[in-house]
């Protein structure tokens, strides 16, 4: 039997809640108590598994009545989400992060498998073969932003 990390288990639990609703509000301490982990473990899972690149919008409110709101976003219907995704990319993007974004676009049916494959080929380190990795990451970010801007105006 395959062993899963506690992060995988927490992620699966939160995604099962999101399967019923597009949006969920949780209290970090309650989830931490439920899984008998420290609250920072919940932060880690949310920060690494529920990113905009993965199709989630996360908002939080601190304090006594605080919460963490996780919302599944539909990339094709929400131009604002594509704008936020473009802003998230910024000036530099690793190949792994680019792969995650393209994978999410495919999963959300924003692009076809063939389009995703073409995008991945254009964003690969082999294609962007430049001497400095930082230059490749900057070029990759510009290329993916151009793809996303083009997708924003597709009907």
C-alpha positions as a Markdown table, in Angstrom:
| # | Residue | x | y | z |
|---|---|---|---|---|
| 1 | Unk | 0.0 | 0.0 | 0.0 |
| 2 | Unk | 1.3 | 3.4 | -0.9 |
| 3 | Unk | 2.1 | 5.7 | 2.0 |
| 4 | Unk | 0.8 | 9.2 | 1.8 |
| 5 | Unk | 2.3 | 12.2 | 3.6 |
| 6 | Unk | 0.2 | 14.2 | 6.0 |
| 7 | Unk | 0.2 | 17.1 | 3.5 |
| 8 | Unk | -1.3 | 14.8 | 0.8 |
| 9 | Unk | -4.0 | 13.7 | 3.3 |
| 10 | Unk | -4.9 | 17.3 | 4.3 |
| 11 | Unk | -4.9 | 18.3 | 0.6 |
| 12 | Unk | -7.3 | 15.5 | -0.2 |
| 13 | Unk | -9.6 | 16.4 | 2.7 |
| 14 | Unk | -9.8 | 20.0 | 1.7 |
| 15 | Unk | -10.4 | 19.1 | -2.0 |
| 16 | Unk | -13.2 | 16.7 | -0.9 |
| 17 | Unk | -14.9 | 19.6 | 0.8 |
| 18 | Unk | -14.4 | 21.7 | -2.3 |
| 19 | Unk | -16.0 | 19.0 | -4.4 |
| 20 | Unk | -19.3 | 19.9 | -2.8 |
| 21 | Unk | -18.9 | 23.7 | -2.8 |
| 22 | Unk | -16.9 | 26.0 | -5.0 |
| 23 | Unk | -15.8 | 27.9 | -1.9 |
| 24 | Unk | -14.9 | 26.8 | 1.7 |
| 25 | Unk | -14.0 | 28.8 | 4.8 |
| 26 | Unk | -11.9 | 27.0 | 7.3 |
| 27 | Unk | -10.2 | 27.8 | 10.6 |
| 28 | Unk | -6.6 | 26.8 | 10.5 |
| 29 | Unk | -6.5 | 25.7 | 14.2 |
| 30 | Unk | -9.6 | 23.5 | 13.8 |
| 31 | Unk | -8.1 | 21.7 | 10.8 |
| 32 | Unk | -4.8 | 21.4 | 12.6 |
| 33 | Unk | -6.5 | 19.8 | 15.6 |
| 34 | Unk | -8.5 | 17.5 | 13.3 |
| 35 | Unk | -5.2 | 16.1 | 11.9 |
| 36 | Unk | -3.2 | 16.5 | 15.0 |
| 37 | Unk | -0.6 | 18.7 | 13.3 |
| 38 | Unk | 0.8 | 22.2 | 14.0 |
| 39 | Unk | -1.1 | 25.1 | 12.3 |
| 40 | Unk | 1.9 | 25.9 | 10.2 |
| 41 | Unk | 1.4 | 22.5 | 8.5 |
| 42 | Unk | -2.0 | 23.7 | 7.3 |
| 43 | Unk | -0.4 | 26.9 | 6.0 |
| 44 | Unk | 2.2 | 24.9 | 4.1 |
| 45 | Unk | -0.5 | 22.8 | 2.4 |
| 46 | Unk | -2.5 | 25.8 | 1.4 |
| 47 | Unk | 0.5 | 27.8 | 0.2 |
| 48 | Unk | 1.8 | 24.9 | -1.9 |
| 49 | Unk | -1.3 | 23.0 | -3.1 |
| 50 | Unk | -4.0 | 25.7 | -3.4 |
| 51 | Unk | -2.3 | 28.3 | -5.6 |
| 52 | Unk | -3.7 | 30.4 | -8.3 |
| 53 | Unk | -1.6 | 28.4 | -10.7 |
| 54 | Unk | -3.5 | 25.3 | -9.6 |
| 55 | Unk | -6.9 | 27.0 | -10.0 |
| 56 | Unk | -7.5 | 28.2 | -6.5 |
| 57 | Unk | -7.9 | 31.6 | -5.0 |
| 58 | Unk | -7.0 | 31.9 | -1.3 |
| 59 | Unk | -8.0 | 34.7 | 1.0 |
| 60 | Unk | -7.4 | 34.9 | 4.7 |
| 61 | Unk | -8.5 | 37.1 | 7.6 |
| 62 | Unk | -6.5 | 37.1 | 10.8 |
| 63 | Unk | -7.7 | 37.5 | 14.3 |
| 64 | Unk | -10.4 | 35.9 | 16.6 |
| 65 | Unk | -13.0 | 35.6 | 13.9 |
| 66 | Unk | -10.3 | 34.8 | 11.3 |
| 67 | Unk | -10.6 | 32.3 | 8.5 |
| 68 | Unk | -9.0 | 31.0 | 5.4 |
| 69 | Unk | -11.2 | 31.0 | 2.4 |
| 70 | Unk | -10.3 | 28.6 | -0.5 |
| 71 | Unk | -12.2 | 29.1 | -3.7 |
| 72 | Unk | -12.0 | 27.0 | -6.8 |
| 73 | Unk | -11.9 | 29.4 | -9.8 |
| 74 | Unk | -12.9 | 28.8 | -13.3 |
| 75 | Unk | -10.1 | 30.2 | -15.4 |
| 76 | Unk | -12.0 | 30.5 | -18.7 |
| 77 | Unk | -15.0 | 32.4 | -17.4 |
| 78 | Unk | -13.0 | 34.8 | -15.2 |
| 79 | Unk | -10.7 | 37.2 | -16.9 |
| 80 | Unk | -9.8 | 38.7 | -13.6 |
| 81 | Unk | -8.4 | 35.3 | -12.5 |
| 82 | Unk | -6.3 | 35.2 | -15.7 |
| 83 | Unk | -5.1 | 38.8 | -14.9 |
| 84 | Unk | -4.1 | 37.7 | -11.3 |
| 85 | Unk | -2.4 | 34.6 | -12.8 |
| 86 | Unk | -0.4 | 36.9 | -15.1 |
| 87 | Unk | 0.5 | 39.1 | -12.1 |
| 88 | Unk | 1.5 | 36.0 | -10.1 |
| 89 | Unk | 3.9 | 34.9 | -12.9 |
| 90 | Unk | 5.8 | 38.2 | -12.6 |
| 91 | Unk | 9.1 | 38.6 | -14.3 |
| 92 | Unk | 10.5 | 35.1 | -13.9 |
| 93 | Unk | 9.1 | 31.6 | -14.0 |
| 94 | Unk | 10.6 | 28.2 | -13.4 |
| 95 | Unk | 9.9 | 25.3 | -15.7 |
| 96 | Unk | 8.1 | 23.4 | -12.9 |
| 97 | Unk | 5.8 | 26.4 | -12.2 |
| 98 | Unk | 5.1 | 26.8 | -15.9 |
| 99 | Unk | 4.2 | 23.1 | -16.1 |
| 100 | Unk | 1.8 | 23.5 | -13.2 |
| 101 | Unk | 0.0 | 26.4 | -14.8 |
| 102 | Unk | -0.3 | 24.7 | -18.2 |
| 103 | Unk | -1.6 | 21.5 | -16.4 |
| 104 | Unk | -4.2 | 23.6 | -14.6 |
| 105 | Unk | -5.3 | 25.3 | -17.9 |
| 106 | Unk | -5.8 | 21.8 | -19.4 |
| 107 | Unk | -7.6 | 20.5 | -16.4 |
| 108 | Unk | -10.0 | 23.4 | -16.5 |
| 109 | Unk | -10.5 | 22.9 | -20.2 |
| 110 | Unk | -9.2 | 26.3 | -21.1 |
| 111 | Unk | -6.8 | 24.6 | -23.5 |
| 112 | Unk | -6.8 | 21.3 | -25.3 |
| 113 | Unk | -4.1 | 18.6 | -24.7 |
| 114 | Unk | -2.5 | 19.5 | -28.0 |
| 115 | Unk | -2.4 | 23.2 | -27.1 |
| 116 | Unk | -0.9 | 22.3 | -23.7 |
| 117 | Unk | 1.7 | 20.1 | -25.3 |
| 118 | Unk | 2.7 | 22.9 | -27.7 |
| 119 | Unk | 2.9 | 25.4 | -24.8 |
| 120 | Unk | 5.1 | 23.0 | -22.8 |
| 121 | Unk | 7.4 | 22.5 | -25.7 |
| 122 | Unk | 7.7 | 26.3 | -26.1 |
| 123 | Unk | 8.4 | 26.7 | -22.4 |
| 124 | Unk | 10.8 | 23.9 | -21.9 |
| 125 | Unk | 14.4 | 24.5 | -20.9 |
| 126 | Unk | 15.6 | 22.8 | -24.1 |
| 127 | Unk | 13.7 | 25.2 | -26.2 |
| 128 | Unk | 14.7 | 28.2 | -24.1 |
| 129 | Unk | 18.3 | 27.1 | -24.2 |
| 130 | Unk | 20.2 | 30.2 | -22.9 |
| 131 | Unk | 23.4 | 30.3 | -21.0 |
| 132 | Unk | 22.0 | 31.7 | -17.7 |
| 133 | Unk | 19.0 | 30.0 | -16.0 |
| 134 | Unk | 17.7 | 33.4 | -14.8 |
| 135 | Unk | 17.5 | 34.5 | -18.5 |
| 136 | Unk | 15.6 | 31.3 | -19.4 |
| 137 | Unk | 13.2 | 31.9 | -16.4 |
| 138 | Unk | 12.6 | 35.5 | -17.5 |
| 139 | Unk | 12.0 | 34.5 | -21.1 |
| 140 | Unk | 9.7 | 31.7 | -20.0 |
| 141 | Unk | 7.6 | 34.2 | -18.0 |
| 142 | Unk | 7.2 | 36.5 | -21.0 |
| 143 | Unk | 6.2 | 33.6 | -23.3 |
| 144 | Unk | 3.6 | 32.3 | -20.9 |
| 145 | Unk | 2.2 | 35.7 | -20.2 |
| 146 | Unk | 1.8 | 36.2 | -24.0 |
| 147 | Unk | 0.0 | 32.8 | -24.2 |
| 148 | Unk | -2.3 | 33.8 | -21.3 |
| 149 | Unk | -3.0 | 37.2 | -22.8 |
| 150 | Unk | -4.0 | 35.5 | -26.1 |
| 151 | Unk | -6.3 | 33.1 | -24.2 |
| 152 | Unk | -8.0 | 36.1 | -22.5 |
| 153 | Unk | -9.3 | 37.2 | -25.8 |
| 154 | Unk | -10.3 | 33.9 | -27.3 |
| 155 | Unk | -14.1 | 33.2 | -27.4 |
